[in-house]
Tab-separated table of C-alpha atoms in Angstrom:
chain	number	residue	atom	x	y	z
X	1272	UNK	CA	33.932	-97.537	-100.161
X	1273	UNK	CA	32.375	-98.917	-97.319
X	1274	UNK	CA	33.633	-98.630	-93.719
X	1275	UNK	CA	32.375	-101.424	-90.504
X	1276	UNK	CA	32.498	-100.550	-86.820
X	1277	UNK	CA	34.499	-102.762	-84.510
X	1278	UNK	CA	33.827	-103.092	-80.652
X	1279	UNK	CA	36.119	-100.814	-78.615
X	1280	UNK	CA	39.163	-102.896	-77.346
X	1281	UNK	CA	39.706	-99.823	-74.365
X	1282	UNK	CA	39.306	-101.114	-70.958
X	1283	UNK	CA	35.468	-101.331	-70.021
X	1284	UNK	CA	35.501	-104.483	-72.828
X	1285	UNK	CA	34.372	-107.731	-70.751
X	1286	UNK	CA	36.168	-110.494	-72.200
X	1287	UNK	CA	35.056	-114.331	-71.863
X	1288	UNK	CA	37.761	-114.550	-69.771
X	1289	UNK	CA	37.259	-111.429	-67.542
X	1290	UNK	CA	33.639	-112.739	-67.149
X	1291	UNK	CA	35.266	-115.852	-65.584
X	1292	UNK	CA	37.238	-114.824	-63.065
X	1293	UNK	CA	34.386	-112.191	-61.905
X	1294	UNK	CA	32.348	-115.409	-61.046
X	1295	UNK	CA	35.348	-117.034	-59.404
X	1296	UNK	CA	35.794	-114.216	-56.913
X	1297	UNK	CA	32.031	-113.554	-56.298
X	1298	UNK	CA	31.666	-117.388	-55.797
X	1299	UNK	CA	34.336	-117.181	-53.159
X	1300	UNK	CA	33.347	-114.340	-51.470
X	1301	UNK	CA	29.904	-116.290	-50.703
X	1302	UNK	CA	31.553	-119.131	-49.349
X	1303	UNK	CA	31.802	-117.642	-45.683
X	1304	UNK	CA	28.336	-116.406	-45.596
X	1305	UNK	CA	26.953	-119.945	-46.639
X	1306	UNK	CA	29.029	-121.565	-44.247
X	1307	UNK	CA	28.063	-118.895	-41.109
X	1308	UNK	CA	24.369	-119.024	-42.133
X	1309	UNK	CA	25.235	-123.157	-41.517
X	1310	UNK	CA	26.581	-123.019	-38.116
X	1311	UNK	CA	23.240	-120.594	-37.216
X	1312	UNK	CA	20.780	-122.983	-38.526
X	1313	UNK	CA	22.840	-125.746	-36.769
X	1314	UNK	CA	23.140	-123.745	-33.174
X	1315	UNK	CA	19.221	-123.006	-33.231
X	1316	UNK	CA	18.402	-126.621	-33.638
X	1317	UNK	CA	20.240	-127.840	-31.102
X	1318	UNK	CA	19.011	-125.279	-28.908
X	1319	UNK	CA	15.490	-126.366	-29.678
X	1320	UNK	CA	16.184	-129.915	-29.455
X	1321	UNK	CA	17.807	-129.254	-25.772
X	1322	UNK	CA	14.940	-127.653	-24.838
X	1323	UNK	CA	12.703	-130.578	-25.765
X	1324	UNK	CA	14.262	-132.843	-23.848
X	1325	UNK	CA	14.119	-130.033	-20.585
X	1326	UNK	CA	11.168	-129.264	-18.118
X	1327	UNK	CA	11.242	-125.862	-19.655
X	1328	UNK	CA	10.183	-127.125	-22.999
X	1329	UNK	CA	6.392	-127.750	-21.979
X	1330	UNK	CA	6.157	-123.779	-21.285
X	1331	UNK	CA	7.156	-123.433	-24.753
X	1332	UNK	CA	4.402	-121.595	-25.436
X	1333	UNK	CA	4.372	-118.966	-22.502
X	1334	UNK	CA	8.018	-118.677	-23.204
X	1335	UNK	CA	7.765	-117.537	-26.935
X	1336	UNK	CA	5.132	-115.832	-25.901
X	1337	UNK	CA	7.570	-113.390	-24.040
X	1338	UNK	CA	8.788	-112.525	-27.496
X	1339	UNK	CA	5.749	-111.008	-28.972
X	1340	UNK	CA	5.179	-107.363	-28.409
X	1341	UNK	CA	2.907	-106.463	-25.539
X	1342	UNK	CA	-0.624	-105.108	-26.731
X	1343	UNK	CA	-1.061	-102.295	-24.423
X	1344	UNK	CA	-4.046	-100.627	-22.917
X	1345	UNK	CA	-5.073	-97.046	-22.955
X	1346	UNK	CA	-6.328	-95.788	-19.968
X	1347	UNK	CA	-9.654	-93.136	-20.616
X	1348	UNK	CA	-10.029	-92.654	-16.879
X	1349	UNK	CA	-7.897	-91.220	-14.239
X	1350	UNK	CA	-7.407	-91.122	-10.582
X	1351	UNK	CA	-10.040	-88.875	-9.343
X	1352	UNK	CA	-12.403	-88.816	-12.797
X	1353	UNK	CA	-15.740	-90.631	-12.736
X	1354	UNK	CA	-16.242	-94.026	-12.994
X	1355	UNK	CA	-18.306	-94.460	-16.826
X	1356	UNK	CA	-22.291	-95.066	-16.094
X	1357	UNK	CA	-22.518	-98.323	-18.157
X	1358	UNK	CA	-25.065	-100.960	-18.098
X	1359	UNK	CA	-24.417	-104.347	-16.919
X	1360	UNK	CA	-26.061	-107.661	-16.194
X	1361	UNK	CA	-26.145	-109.113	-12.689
X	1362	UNK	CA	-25.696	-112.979	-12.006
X	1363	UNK	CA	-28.329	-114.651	-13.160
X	1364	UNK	CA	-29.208	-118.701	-13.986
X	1365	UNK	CA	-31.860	-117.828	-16.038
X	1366	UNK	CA	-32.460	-115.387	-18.867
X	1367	UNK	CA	-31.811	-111.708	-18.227
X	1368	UNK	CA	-35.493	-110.117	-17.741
X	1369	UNK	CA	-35.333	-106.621	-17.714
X	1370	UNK	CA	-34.894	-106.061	-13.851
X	1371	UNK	CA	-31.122	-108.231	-14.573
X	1372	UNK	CA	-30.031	-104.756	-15.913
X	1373	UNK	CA	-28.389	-102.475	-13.997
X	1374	UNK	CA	-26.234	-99.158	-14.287
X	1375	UNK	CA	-22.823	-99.067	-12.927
X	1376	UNK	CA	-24.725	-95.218	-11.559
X	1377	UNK	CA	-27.058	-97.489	-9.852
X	1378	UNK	CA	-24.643	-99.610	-7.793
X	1379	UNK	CA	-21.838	-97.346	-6.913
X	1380	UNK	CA	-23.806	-93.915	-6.367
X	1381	UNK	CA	-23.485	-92.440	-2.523
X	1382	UNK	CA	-21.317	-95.783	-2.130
X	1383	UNK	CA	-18.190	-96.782	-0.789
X	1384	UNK	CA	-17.076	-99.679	-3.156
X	1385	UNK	CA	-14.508	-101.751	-4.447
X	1386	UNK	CA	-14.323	-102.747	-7.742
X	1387	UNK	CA	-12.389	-105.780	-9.462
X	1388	UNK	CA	-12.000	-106.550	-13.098
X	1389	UNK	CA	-10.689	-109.634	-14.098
X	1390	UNK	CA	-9.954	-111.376	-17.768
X	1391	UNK	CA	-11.917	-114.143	-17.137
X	1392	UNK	CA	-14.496	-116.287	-14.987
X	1393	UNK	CA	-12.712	-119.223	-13.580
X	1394	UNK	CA	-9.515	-118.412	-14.989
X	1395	UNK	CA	-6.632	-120.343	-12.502
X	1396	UNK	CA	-5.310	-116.441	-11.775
X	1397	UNK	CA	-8.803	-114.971	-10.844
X	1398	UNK	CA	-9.959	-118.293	-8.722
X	1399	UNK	CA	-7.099	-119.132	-7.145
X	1400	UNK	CA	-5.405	-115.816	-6.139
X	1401	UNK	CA	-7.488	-112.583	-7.116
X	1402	UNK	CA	-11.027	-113.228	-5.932
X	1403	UNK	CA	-10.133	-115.240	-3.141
X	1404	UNK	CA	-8.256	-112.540	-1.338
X	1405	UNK	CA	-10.935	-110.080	-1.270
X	1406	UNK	CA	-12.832	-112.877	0.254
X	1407	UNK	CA	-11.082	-113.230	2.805
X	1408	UNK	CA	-10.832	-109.589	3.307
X	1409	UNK	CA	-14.633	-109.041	3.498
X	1410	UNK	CA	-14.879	-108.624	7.081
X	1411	UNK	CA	-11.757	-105.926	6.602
X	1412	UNK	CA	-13.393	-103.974	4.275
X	1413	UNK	CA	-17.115	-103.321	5.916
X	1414	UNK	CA	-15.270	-102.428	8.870
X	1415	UNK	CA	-13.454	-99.640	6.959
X	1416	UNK	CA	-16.728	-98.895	6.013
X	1417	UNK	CA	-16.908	-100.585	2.591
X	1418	UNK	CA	-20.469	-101.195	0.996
X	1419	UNK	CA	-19.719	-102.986	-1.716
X	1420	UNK	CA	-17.544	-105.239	-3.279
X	1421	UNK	CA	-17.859	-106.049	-6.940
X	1422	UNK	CA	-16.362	-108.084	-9.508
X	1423	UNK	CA	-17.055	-107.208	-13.937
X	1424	UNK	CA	-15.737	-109.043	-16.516
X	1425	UNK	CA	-16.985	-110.095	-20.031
X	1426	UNK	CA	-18.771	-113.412	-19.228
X	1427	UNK	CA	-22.196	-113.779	-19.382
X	1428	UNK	CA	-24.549	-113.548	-16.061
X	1429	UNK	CA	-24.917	-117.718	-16.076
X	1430	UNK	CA	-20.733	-117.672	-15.732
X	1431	UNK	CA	-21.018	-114.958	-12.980
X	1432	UNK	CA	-23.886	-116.687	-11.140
X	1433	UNK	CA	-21.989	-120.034	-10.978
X	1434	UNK	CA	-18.743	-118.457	-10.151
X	1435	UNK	CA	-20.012	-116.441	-7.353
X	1436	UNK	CA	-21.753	-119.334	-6.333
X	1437	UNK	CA	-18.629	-121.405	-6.502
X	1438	UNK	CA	-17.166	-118.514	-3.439
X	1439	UNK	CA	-20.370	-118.304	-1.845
X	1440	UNK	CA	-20.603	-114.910	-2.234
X	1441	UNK	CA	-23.138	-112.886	-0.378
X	1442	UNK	CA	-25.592	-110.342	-1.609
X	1443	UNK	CA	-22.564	-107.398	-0.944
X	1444	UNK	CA	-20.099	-108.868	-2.961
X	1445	UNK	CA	-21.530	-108.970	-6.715
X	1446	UNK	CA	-20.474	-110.787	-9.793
X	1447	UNK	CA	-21.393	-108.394	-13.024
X	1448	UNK	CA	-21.131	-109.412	-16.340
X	1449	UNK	CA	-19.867	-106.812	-18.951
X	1450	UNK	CA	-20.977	-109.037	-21.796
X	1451	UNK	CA	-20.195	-106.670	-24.892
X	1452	UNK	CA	-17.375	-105.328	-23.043
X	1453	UNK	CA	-18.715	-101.602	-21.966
X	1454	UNK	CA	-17.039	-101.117	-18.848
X	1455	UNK	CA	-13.703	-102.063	-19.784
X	1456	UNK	CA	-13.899	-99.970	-23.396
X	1457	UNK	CA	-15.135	-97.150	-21.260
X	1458	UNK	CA	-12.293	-97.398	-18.977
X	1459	UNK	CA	-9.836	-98.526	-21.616
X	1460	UNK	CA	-8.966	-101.486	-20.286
X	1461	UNK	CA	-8.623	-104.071	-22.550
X	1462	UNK	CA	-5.459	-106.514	-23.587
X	1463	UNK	CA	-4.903	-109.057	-26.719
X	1464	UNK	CA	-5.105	-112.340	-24.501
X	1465	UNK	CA	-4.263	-114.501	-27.456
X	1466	UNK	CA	-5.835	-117.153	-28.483
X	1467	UNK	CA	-8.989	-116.069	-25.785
X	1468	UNK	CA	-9.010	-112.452	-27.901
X	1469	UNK	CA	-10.103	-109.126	-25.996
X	1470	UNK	CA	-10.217	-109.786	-22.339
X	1471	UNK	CA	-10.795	-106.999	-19.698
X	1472	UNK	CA	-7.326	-105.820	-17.762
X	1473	UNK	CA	-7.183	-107.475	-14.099
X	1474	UNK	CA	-7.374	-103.901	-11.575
X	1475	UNK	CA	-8.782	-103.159	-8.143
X	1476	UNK	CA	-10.501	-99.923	-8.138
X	1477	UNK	CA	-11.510	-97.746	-4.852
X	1478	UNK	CA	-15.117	-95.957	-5.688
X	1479	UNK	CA	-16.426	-93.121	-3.558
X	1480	UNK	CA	-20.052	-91.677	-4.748
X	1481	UNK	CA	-18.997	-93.031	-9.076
X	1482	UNK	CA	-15.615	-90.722	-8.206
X	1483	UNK	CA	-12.195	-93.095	-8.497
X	1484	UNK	CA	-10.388	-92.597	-5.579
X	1485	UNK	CA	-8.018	-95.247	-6.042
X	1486	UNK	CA	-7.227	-97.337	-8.554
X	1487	UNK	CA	-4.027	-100.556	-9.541
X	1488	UNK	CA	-4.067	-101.706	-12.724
X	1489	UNK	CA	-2.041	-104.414	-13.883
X	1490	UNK	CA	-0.168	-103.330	-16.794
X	1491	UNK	CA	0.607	-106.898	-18.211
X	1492	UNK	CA	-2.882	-107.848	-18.060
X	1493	UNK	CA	-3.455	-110.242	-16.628
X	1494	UNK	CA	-0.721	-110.760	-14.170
X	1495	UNK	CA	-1.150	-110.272	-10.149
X	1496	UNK	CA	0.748	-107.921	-8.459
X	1497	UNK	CA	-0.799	-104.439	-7.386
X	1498	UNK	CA	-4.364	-105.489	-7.901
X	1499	UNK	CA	-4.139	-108.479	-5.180
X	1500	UNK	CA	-5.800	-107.972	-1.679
X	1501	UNK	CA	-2.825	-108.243	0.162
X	1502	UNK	CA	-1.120	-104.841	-2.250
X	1503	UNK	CA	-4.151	-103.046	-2.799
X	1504	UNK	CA	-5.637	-102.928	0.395
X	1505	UNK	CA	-2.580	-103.008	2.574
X	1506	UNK	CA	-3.215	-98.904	3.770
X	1507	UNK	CA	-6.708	-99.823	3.861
C-alpha cells in the first residue's frame, strides 16, 4: 500500500492569497518614502535654479568648493628648527647655467631674512595683496636690520624673472623658483589647489643664520591673513 506526503496546512503555509496582501502592505508602506524622496529632489532644484538666477550663482564653483574636505599640510619644521638646505634657481630670462643654482645655505647663512612662499607667480592673491606689502615695507625692514627679502614658489626662473620685474624688485629682494617643489616638501608645505594640483602653502617666515625664528603659515593655503605685511610684521 502506498502512502503520498501532503504540504503542511500549520501556519508558516504561504497561501496565494497571503502572498497578496504581503505585497499590498509592503507597496503601501513605500508610498511615503517615494513621495518624501519627491519633495527632496523637487526642493534641491529649485534651490539650484534660484541660485542661477542670483549674483551668487557665478561663484558656484568657489562655493561648492567649500564642501570638499580640506587637503591639509604637514608641517616637518618648527619654530626654532633649521630652515632645509635645498637648491633653487634664481630669476633668470635665459637658461639656467650652472651659476643660476643656488642653496637656500647660501642665501640665508649669517643673514637676517625674510622669507615668502606663495602658490603661484602672478596669482591675483600674491600680486595684488601678498608681494606688494612687503614692498612697500622694504624700507621697514633694512632698518630693522633685514638683509634679505625673498620670495620661492614652484614656477620656473623665466616666471620669477618677469614677476620680479613686473615689482621692480631690487637685487635684496629675490624671486626663487622651487621648480620640483624642494623647499616646500622639505618644509611640508604643500596644499591640493585643484584643478592647478600641488601648489606651495602661502607663509612669511623670519630667518636668523638658516635658524626659523618666526614663522605664519596660512593654514587654508592659499588664503591671506597672518602671512600679509601688515600681520606678520606688525611687532617688527
Amino acid at each position: 500500500m502506498s502512502s503520498r506526503k501532503t504540504a503542511s496546512s500549520g501556519t508558516n503555509a504561504v497561501t496565494p492569497a497571503s502572498a497578496s496582501r504581503t505585497r499590498t502592505r509592503s507597496s503601501a508602506n513605500a508610498g511615503p518614502f517615494w513621495l518624501i524622496r519627491g519633495f527632496l529632489v523637487a526642493v534641491v532644484a529649485l534651490a539650484f535654479s534660484t541660485l542661477e538666477k542670483t549674483e551668487v550663482w557665478p561663484n558656484r564653483s568657489r562655493l561648492l568648493a567649500t564642501f570638499r574636505a580640506p587637503s591639509l599640510f604637514v608641517q616637518k619644521v618648527e619654530v626654532g628648527g633649521k630652515l632645509p638646505d635645498v637648491q633653487l634657481i634664481l630669476p633668470s630670462a635665459k637658461d639656467p647655467t650652472p651659476d643660476s643654482f643656488v642653496t637656500t645655505q647660501e642665501l640665508f647663512q649669517g643673514k637676517h631674512a625674510v622669507l615668502l612662499s606663495t602658490p603661484m607667480a602672478f596669482s591675483p592673491g600674491c600680486s595684488n595683496v601678498h608681494i606688494p606689502g612687503y614692498i612697500q615695507a622694504q624700507d621697514k625692514m633694512k632698518a630693522r636690520g633685514i638683509d634679505l627679502i625673498a620670495v620661492v614658489t614652484m614656477d620656473t626662473p623665466f616666471a620669477m624673472q618677469a614677476w620680479a620685474d613686473q615689482f621692480g624688485a631690487g637685487k635684496d629682494f629675490l624671486f626663487l623658483s622651487d621648480i620640483q617643489g624642494q623647499m616646500a616638501k622639505s618644509l611640508g608645505t604643500t596644499f591640493q589647489a585643484g584643478p592647478f594640483g600641488l601648489r606651495p602653502t602661502r607663509f612669511a617666515m623670519m630667518v636668523e643664520d638658516m635658524n626659523v625664528t618666526k614663522w605664519e603659515i596660512e593654514t587654508g593655503g592659499a588664503s591671506l591673513e597672518c602671512s600679509t605685511a601688515d600681520f606678520f610684521l606688525a611687532d617688527l
